[in-house]
Coordinates of C-alpha atoms in Angstrom, one line a residue:
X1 CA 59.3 37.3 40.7
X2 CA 60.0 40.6 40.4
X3 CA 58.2 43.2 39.0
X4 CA 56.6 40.5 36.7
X5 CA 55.2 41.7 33.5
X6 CA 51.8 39.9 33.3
X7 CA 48.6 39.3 31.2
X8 CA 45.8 40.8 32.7
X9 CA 45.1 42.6 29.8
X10 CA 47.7 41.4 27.0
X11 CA 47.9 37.9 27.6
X12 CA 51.2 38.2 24.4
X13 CA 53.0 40.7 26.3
X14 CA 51.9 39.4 29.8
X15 CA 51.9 42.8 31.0
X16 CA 49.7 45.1 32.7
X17 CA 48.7 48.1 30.8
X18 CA 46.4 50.9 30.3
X19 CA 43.9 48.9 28.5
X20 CA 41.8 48.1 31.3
X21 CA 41.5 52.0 32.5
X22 CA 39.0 53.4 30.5
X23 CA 37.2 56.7 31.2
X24 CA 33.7 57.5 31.0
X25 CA 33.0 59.1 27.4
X26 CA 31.4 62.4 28.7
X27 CA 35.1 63.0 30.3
X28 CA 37.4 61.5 26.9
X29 CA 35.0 64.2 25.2
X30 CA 35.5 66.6 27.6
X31 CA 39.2 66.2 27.5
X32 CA 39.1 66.7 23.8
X33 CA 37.4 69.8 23.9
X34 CA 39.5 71.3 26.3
X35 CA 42.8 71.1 23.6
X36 CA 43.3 74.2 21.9
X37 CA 43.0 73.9 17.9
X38 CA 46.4 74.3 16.6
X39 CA 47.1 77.0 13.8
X40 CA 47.3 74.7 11.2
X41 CA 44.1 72.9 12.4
X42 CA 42.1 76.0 12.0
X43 CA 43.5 76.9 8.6
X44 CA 42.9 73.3 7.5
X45 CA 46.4 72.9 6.7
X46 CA 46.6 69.1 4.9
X47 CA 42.9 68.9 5.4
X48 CA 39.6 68.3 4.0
X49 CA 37.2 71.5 4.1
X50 CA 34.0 70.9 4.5
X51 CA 31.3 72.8 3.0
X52 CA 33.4 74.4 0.6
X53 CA 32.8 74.1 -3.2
X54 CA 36.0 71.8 -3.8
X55 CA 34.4 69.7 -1.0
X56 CA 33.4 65.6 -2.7
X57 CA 32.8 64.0 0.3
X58 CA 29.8 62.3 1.6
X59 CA 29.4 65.7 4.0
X60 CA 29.3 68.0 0.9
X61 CA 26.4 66.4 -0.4
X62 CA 24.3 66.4 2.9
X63 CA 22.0 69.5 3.3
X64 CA 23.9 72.5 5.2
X65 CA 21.1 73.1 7.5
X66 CA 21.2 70.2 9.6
X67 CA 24.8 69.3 9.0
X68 CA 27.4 72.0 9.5
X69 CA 25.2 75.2 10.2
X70 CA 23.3 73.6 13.3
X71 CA 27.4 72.8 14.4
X72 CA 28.3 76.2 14.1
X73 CA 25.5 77.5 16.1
X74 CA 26.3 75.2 18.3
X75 CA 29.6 76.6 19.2
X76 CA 29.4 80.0 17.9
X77 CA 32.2 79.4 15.4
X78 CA 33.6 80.1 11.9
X79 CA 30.5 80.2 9.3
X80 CA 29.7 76.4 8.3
X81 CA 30.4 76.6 4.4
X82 CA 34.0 76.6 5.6
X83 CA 34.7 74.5 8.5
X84 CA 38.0 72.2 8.9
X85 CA 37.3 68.6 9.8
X86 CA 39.2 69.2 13.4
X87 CA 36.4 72.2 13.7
X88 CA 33.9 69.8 12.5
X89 CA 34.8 66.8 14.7
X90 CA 35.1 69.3 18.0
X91 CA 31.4 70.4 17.1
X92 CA 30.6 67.1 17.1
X93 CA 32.3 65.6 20.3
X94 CA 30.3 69.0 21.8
X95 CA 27.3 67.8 20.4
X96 CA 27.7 64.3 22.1
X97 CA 27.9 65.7 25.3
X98 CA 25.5 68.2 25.4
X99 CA 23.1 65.6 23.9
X100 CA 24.6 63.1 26.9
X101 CA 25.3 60.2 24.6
X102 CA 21.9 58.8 23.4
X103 CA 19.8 55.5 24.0
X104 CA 22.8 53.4 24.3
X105 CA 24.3 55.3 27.4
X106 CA 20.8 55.7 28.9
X107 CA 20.7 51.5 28.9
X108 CA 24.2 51.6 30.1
X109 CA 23.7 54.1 32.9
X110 CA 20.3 51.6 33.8
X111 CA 22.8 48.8 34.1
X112 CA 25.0 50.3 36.3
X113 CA 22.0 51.0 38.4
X114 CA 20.4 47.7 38.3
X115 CA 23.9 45.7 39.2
X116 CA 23.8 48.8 42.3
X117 CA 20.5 47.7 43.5
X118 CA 20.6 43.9 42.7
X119 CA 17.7 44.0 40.2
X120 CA 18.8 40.8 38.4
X121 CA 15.6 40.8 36.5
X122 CA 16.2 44.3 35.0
X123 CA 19.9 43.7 34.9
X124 CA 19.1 40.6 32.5
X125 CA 16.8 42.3 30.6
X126 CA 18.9 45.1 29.6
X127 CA 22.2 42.8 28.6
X128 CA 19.2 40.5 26.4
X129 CA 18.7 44.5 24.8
X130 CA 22.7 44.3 24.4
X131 CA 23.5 47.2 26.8
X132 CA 27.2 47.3 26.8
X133 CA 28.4 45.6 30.2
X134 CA 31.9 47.0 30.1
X135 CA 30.5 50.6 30.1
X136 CA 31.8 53.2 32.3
X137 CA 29.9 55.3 34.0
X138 CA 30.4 59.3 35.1
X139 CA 32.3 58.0 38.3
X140 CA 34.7 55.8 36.0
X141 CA 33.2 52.4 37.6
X142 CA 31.8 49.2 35.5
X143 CA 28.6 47.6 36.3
X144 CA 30.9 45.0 37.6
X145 CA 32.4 47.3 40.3
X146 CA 28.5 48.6 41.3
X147 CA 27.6 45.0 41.9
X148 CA 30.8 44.1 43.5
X149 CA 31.0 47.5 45.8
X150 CA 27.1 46.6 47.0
X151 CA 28.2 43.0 48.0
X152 CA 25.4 41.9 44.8
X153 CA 26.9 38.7 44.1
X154 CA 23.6 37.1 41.6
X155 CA 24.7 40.3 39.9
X156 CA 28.2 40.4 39.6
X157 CA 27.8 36.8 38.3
X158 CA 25.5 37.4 35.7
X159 CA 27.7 40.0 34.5
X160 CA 30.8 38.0 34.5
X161 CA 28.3 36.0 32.1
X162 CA 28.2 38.2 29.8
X163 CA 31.1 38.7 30.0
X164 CA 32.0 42.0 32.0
X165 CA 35.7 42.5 32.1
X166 CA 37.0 41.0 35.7
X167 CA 40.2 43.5 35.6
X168 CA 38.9 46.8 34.2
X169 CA 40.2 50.0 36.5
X170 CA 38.6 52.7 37.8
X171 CA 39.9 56.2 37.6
X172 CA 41.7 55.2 41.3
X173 CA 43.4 52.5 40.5
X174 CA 40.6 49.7 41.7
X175 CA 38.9 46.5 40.1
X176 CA 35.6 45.3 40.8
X177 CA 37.8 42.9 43.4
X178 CA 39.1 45.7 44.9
X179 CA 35.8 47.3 46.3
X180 CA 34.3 43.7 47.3
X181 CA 37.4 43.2 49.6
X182 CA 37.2 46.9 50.6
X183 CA 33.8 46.6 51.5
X184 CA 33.6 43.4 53.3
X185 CA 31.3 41.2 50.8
X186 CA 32.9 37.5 50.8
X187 CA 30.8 35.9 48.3
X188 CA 30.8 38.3 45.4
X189 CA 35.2 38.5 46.5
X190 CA 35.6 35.0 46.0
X191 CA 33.1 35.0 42.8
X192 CA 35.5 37.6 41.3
X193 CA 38.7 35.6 42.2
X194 CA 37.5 32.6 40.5
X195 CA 36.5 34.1 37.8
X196 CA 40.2 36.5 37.6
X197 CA 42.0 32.8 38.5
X198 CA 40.1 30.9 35.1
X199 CA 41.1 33.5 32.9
X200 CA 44.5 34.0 33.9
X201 CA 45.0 30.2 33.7
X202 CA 43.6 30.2 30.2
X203 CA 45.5 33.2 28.8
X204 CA 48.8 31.4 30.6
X205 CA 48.2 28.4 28.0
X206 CA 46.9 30.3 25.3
X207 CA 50.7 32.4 26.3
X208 CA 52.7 29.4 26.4
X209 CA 51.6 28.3 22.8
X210 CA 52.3 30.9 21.0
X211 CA 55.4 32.6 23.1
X212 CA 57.9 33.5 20.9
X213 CA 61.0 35.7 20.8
X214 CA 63.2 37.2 23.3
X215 CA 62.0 38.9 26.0
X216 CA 64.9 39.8 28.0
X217 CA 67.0 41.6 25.6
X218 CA 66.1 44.9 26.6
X219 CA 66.7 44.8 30.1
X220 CA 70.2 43.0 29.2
X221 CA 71.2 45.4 26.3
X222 CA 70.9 48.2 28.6
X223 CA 73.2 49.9 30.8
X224 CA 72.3 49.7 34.6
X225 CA 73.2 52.7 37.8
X226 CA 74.1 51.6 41.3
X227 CA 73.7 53.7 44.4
X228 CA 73.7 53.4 48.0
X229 CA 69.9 52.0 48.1
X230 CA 68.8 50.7 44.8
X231 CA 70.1 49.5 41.4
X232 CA 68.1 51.5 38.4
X233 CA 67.9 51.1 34.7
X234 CA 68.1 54.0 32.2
X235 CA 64.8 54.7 32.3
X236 CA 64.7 55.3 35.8
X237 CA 63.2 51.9 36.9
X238 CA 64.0 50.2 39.7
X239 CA 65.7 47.0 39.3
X240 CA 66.3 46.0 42.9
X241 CA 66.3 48.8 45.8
X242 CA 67.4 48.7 49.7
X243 CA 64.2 48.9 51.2
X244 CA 63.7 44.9 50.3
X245 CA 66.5 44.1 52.7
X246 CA 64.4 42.6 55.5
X247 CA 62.4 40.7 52.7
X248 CA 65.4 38.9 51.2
X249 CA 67.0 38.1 55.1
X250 CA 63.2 36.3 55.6
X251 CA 63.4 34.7 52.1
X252 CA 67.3 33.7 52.3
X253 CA 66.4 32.0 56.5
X254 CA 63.3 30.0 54.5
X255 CA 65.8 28.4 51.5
X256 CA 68.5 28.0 53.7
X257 CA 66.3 26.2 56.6
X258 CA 67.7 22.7 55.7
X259 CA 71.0 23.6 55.2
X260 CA 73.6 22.2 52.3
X261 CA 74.0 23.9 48.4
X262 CA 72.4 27.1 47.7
X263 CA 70.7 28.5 44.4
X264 CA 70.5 32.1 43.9
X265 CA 68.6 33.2 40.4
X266 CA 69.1 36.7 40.0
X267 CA 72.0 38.5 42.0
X268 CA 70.8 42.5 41.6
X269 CA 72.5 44.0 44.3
X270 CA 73.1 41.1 46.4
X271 CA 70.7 41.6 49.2
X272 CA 69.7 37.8 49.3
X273 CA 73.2 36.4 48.7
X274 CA 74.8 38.1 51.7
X275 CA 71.9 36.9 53.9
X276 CA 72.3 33.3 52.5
X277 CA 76.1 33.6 53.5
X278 CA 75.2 33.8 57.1
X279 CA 74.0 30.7 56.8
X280 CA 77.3 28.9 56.1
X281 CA 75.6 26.5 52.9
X282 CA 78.3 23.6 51.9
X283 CA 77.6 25.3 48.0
X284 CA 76.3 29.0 47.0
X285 CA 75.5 29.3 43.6
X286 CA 74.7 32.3 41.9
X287 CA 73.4 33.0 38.0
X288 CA 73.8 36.6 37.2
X289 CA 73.0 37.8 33.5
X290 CA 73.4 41.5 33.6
X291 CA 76.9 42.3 32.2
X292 CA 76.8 45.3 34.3
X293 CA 75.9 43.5 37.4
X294 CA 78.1 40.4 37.0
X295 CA 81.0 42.6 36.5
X296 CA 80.5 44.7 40.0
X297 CA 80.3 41.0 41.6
X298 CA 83.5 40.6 40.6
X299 CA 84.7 43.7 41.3
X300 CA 83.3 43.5 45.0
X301 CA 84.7 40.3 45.4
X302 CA 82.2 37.6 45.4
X303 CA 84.2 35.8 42.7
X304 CA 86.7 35.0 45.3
X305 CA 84.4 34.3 48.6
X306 CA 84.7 30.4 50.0
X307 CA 81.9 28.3 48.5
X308 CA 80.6 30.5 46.2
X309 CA 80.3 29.6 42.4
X310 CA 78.8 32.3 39.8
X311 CA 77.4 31.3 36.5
X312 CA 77.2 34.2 34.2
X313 CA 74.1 34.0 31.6
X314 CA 70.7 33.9 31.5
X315 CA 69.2 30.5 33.5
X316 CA 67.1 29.2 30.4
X317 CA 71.0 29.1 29.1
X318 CA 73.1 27.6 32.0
X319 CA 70.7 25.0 33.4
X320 CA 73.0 22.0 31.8
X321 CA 75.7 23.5 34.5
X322 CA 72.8 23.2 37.2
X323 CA 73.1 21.0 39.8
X324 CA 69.9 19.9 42.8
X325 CA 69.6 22.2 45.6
X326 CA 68.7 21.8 48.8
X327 CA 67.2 26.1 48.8
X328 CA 66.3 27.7 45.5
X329 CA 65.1 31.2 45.4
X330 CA 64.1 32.9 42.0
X331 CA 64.4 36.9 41.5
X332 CA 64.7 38.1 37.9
X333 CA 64.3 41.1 36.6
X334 CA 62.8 41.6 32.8
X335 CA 61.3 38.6 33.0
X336 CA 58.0 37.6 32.1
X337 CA 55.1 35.5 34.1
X338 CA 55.6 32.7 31.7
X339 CA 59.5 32.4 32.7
X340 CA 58.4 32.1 36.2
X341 CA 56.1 29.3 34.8
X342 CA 58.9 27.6 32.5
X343 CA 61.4 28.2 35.5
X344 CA 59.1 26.0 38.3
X345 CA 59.3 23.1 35.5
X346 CA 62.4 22.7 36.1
X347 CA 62.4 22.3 40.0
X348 CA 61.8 18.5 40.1
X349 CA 65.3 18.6 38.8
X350 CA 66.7 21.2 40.8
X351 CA 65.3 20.7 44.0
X352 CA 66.6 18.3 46.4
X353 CA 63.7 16.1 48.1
X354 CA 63.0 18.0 51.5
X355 CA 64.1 21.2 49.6
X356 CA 62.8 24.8 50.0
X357 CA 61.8 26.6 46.9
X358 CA 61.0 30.7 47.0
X359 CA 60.5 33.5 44.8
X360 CA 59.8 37.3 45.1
X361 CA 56.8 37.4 44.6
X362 CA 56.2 41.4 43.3
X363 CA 53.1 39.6 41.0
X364 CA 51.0 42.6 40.4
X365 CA 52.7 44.7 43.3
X366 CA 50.2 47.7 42.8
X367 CA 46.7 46.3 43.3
X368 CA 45.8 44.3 45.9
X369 CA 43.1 42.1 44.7
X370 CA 45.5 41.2 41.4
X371 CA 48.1 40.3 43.8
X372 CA 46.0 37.7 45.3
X373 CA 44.5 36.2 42.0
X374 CA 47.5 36.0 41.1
X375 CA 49.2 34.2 44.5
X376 CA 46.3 32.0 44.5
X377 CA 47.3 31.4 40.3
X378 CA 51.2 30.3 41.2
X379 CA 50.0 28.2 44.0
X380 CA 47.8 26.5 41.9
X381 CA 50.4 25.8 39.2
X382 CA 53.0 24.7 41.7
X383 CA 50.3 22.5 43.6
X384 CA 50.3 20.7 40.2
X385 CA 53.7 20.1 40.0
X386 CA 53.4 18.5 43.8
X387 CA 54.6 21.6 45.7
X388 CA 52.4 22.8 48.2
X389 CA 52.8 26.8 48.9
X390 CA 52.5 28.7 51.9
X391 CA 52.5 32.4 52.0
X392 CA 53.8 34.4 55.2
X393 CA 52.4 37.4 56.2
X394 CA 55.2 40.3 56.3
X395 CA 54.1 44.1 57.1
X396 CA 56.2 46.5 55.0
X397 CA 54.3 49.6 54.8
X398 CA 56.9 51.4 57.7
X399 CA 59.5 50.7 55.0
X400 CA 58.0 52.9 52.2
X401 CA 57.8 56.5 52.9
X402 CA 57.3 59.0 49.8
X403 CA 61.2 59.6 50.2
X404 CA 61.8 55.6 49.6
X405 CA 60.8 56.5 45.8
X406 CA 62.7 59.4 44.9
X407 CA 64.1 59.3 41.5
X408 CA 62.4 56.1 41.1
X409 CA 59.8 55.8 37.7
X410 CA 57.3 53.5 38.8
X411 CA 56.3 52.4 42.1
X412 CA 56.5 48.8 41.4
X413 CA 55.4 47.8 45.4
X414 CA 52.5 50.0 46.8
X415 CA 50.8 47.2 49.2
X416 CA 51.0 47.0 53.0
X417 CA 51.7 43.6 53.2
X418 CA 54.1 41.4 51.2
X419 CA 53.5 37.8 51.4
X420 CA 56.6 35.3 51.3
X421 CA 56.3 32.0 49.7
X422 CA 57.3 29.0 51.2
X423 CA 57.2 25.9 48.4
X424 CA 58.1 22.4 49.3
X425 CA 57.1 19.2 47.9
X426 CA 53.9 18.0 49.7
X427 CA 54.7 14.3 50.7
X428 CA 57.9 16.6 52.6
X429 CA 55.2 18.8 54.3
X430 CA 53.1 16.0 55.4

């Protein structure tokens, strides 16, 4: 599917976000120190002063010496009877880091080390003390990611326990899967899919409960650019580009391997649908709901080409106009996992016995070990609809040079390797 939104982190909005990057305090305080106070922050414009005589907060009442003039010793600053709360709260993010953060970043820091070394006595110890396994350390990397990057599986399992977070990032982009593939160490890898696989497969039906409203809208509502290599939204982001050529000519030979009628989810700029013509198939059919989009297929004249029929509207609306395929492929844009999910329902219907069933499969394009939790996730769910899945290897880092992303928002493919599926019912396989 492509450019999925999904849930490692926001299992309502299925997407992945900047919740699982977090930074290591010292550097968040850092950060904040580094921001110039604006005028109206150092006047105390719509502010509290503290220390002054109008001052009734708790503050006021606390004794001067170890409260507000130790701070502005500390920093050199404006006398303490009449320091701003930004002043005040920048004296004390200073004070935090000087001091280093205290006992509970000393255990934290011990924790890291301990899941480094293996120590699963010590390691156990300090999460019985409640040392906080999701910390981040000056590095940006988890206990998790220590235990993972020195290949200590006990450790990385009695982390996940305690429940370390599986898909936190480090500062380049990484997870705790990441550095176990990178370095070699099978057992704590396949520990950390497991454990990445059981969670997504509970957020999906925790997802598919309480899914409500429409998630397509604003990809629909909006107004979409063609060029000579991609399609793009307004914000920049690519909805389909050229570079995926050679993908959709591998995808469109799989679905079209048996021969006879054709679906096509998802037009974009037609890459797959003029592959799947070279095919000859008896039917092509084609569900397009982009206004923008369906419009240039007719313009282009695919509304007149032999065999062809296009169904304009979104697929959850047209299926009563659906037929059974012998090839289906799926490519949406907007879309979320759980679409994907209600879509391969539906393919007992839609799929012809013998059939070939593919997808794009851009799940979690930018980070390799997601990618894989998450191929290993759809095969799972297909398996239990009775579709076994096989995934071909295709290199396409020789396609994506810097240049291929000019203009383009997001880099929504940044692996080496993209892997194709191939779904068909398993009594067909055997």
């Amino acid at each position: 599917m492509r450019r999925v939104q999904l849930g490692l982190a926001d299992p309502s909005s299925r997407a992945i976000d900047e919740q699982r990057r977090y930074e290591p305090r010292n550097l968040v305080w850092r950060r904040e120190l580094e921001k110039p106070l604006s005028s109206a922050e150092k006047k105390g414009e719509g502010e509290q002063v503290f220390g002054s005589p109008k001052a009734k907060s708790k503050f006021d009442r606390a004794p001067k010496s170890t409260l507000l003039t130790g701070i502005g010793k500390l920093e050199g600053a404006a006398p303490a009877q009449q320091r701003t709360f930004a002043e005040v709260k920048r004296s004390v993010l200073l004070l935090g880091v000087e001091l280093g953060g205290g006992a509970a970043m000393d255990e934290a820091e011990q924790l890291c080390e301990a899941a480094r070394k293996g120590d699963i006595g010590r390691l156990k110890s300090l999460i019985g003390a409640g040392a906080d396994v999701s910390h981040f350390d000056a590095d940006g990397l988890t206990p998790l990611m220590h235990a993972a990057k020195s290949g200590r599986a006990d450790a990385a399992k009695a982390l996940l326990e305690a429940g370390a977070p599986w898909n936190a990032l480090s500062p380049s982009n990484l997870s705790a899967g990441d550095f176990a593939m990178e370095s070699g160490h099978q057992e704590a890898f396949e520990l950390l899919l497991n454990a990445g696989i059981q969670a997504e497969l509970i957020l999906g039906t925790i997802a598919r409960k309480s899914k409500a409203g429409d998630c397509h809208g604003d990809y629909l509502d909006d107004r979409v650019n063609f060029s000579e290599d991609k399609l793009m939204d307004t914000n920049s982001k690519a909805v389909m580009m050229a570079w995926e050529k050679p993908l959709m000519e591998a995808h469109a030979k799989a679905i079209c391997s048996q021969g006879g009628h054709i679906l096509n989810i998802g037009f974009g700029m037609g890459l797959v649908d003029t592959a799947i013509r070279q095919y000859a198939p008896a039917t092509h059919t084609i569900v397009e709901a982009h206004p923008d989009v369906f419009k240039r297929m007719l313009d282009t004249g695919w509304g007149d080409k032999d065999n062809v029929r296009i169904i304009f509207g979104r697929w959850q609306d047209v299926l009563s106009q659906l037929g059974s395929y012998d090839g289906i492929f799926f490519d949406t844009y907007g879309e979320y996992y759980e679409d994907m999910r209600e879509f391969h329902q539906h393919l007992p219907v839609l799929l012809k016995p013998g059939g070939i069933y593919s997808f794009f499969n851009g799940l979690c394009g930018d980070n390799a070990f997601f990618h894989v939790v998450y191929c290993h996730l759809v095969s799972l769910e297909l398996e239990n609809l009775g579709y076994s899945t096989q995934l071909i290897p295709l290199p396409v880092k020789a396609c994506l040079g810097e240049e291929v992303w000019e203009g383009v928002k997001q880099k929504y493919w940044q692996l080496d390797t993209y892997y194709l599926p191939v779904c068909q019912t398993m009594q067909d396989e055997e």
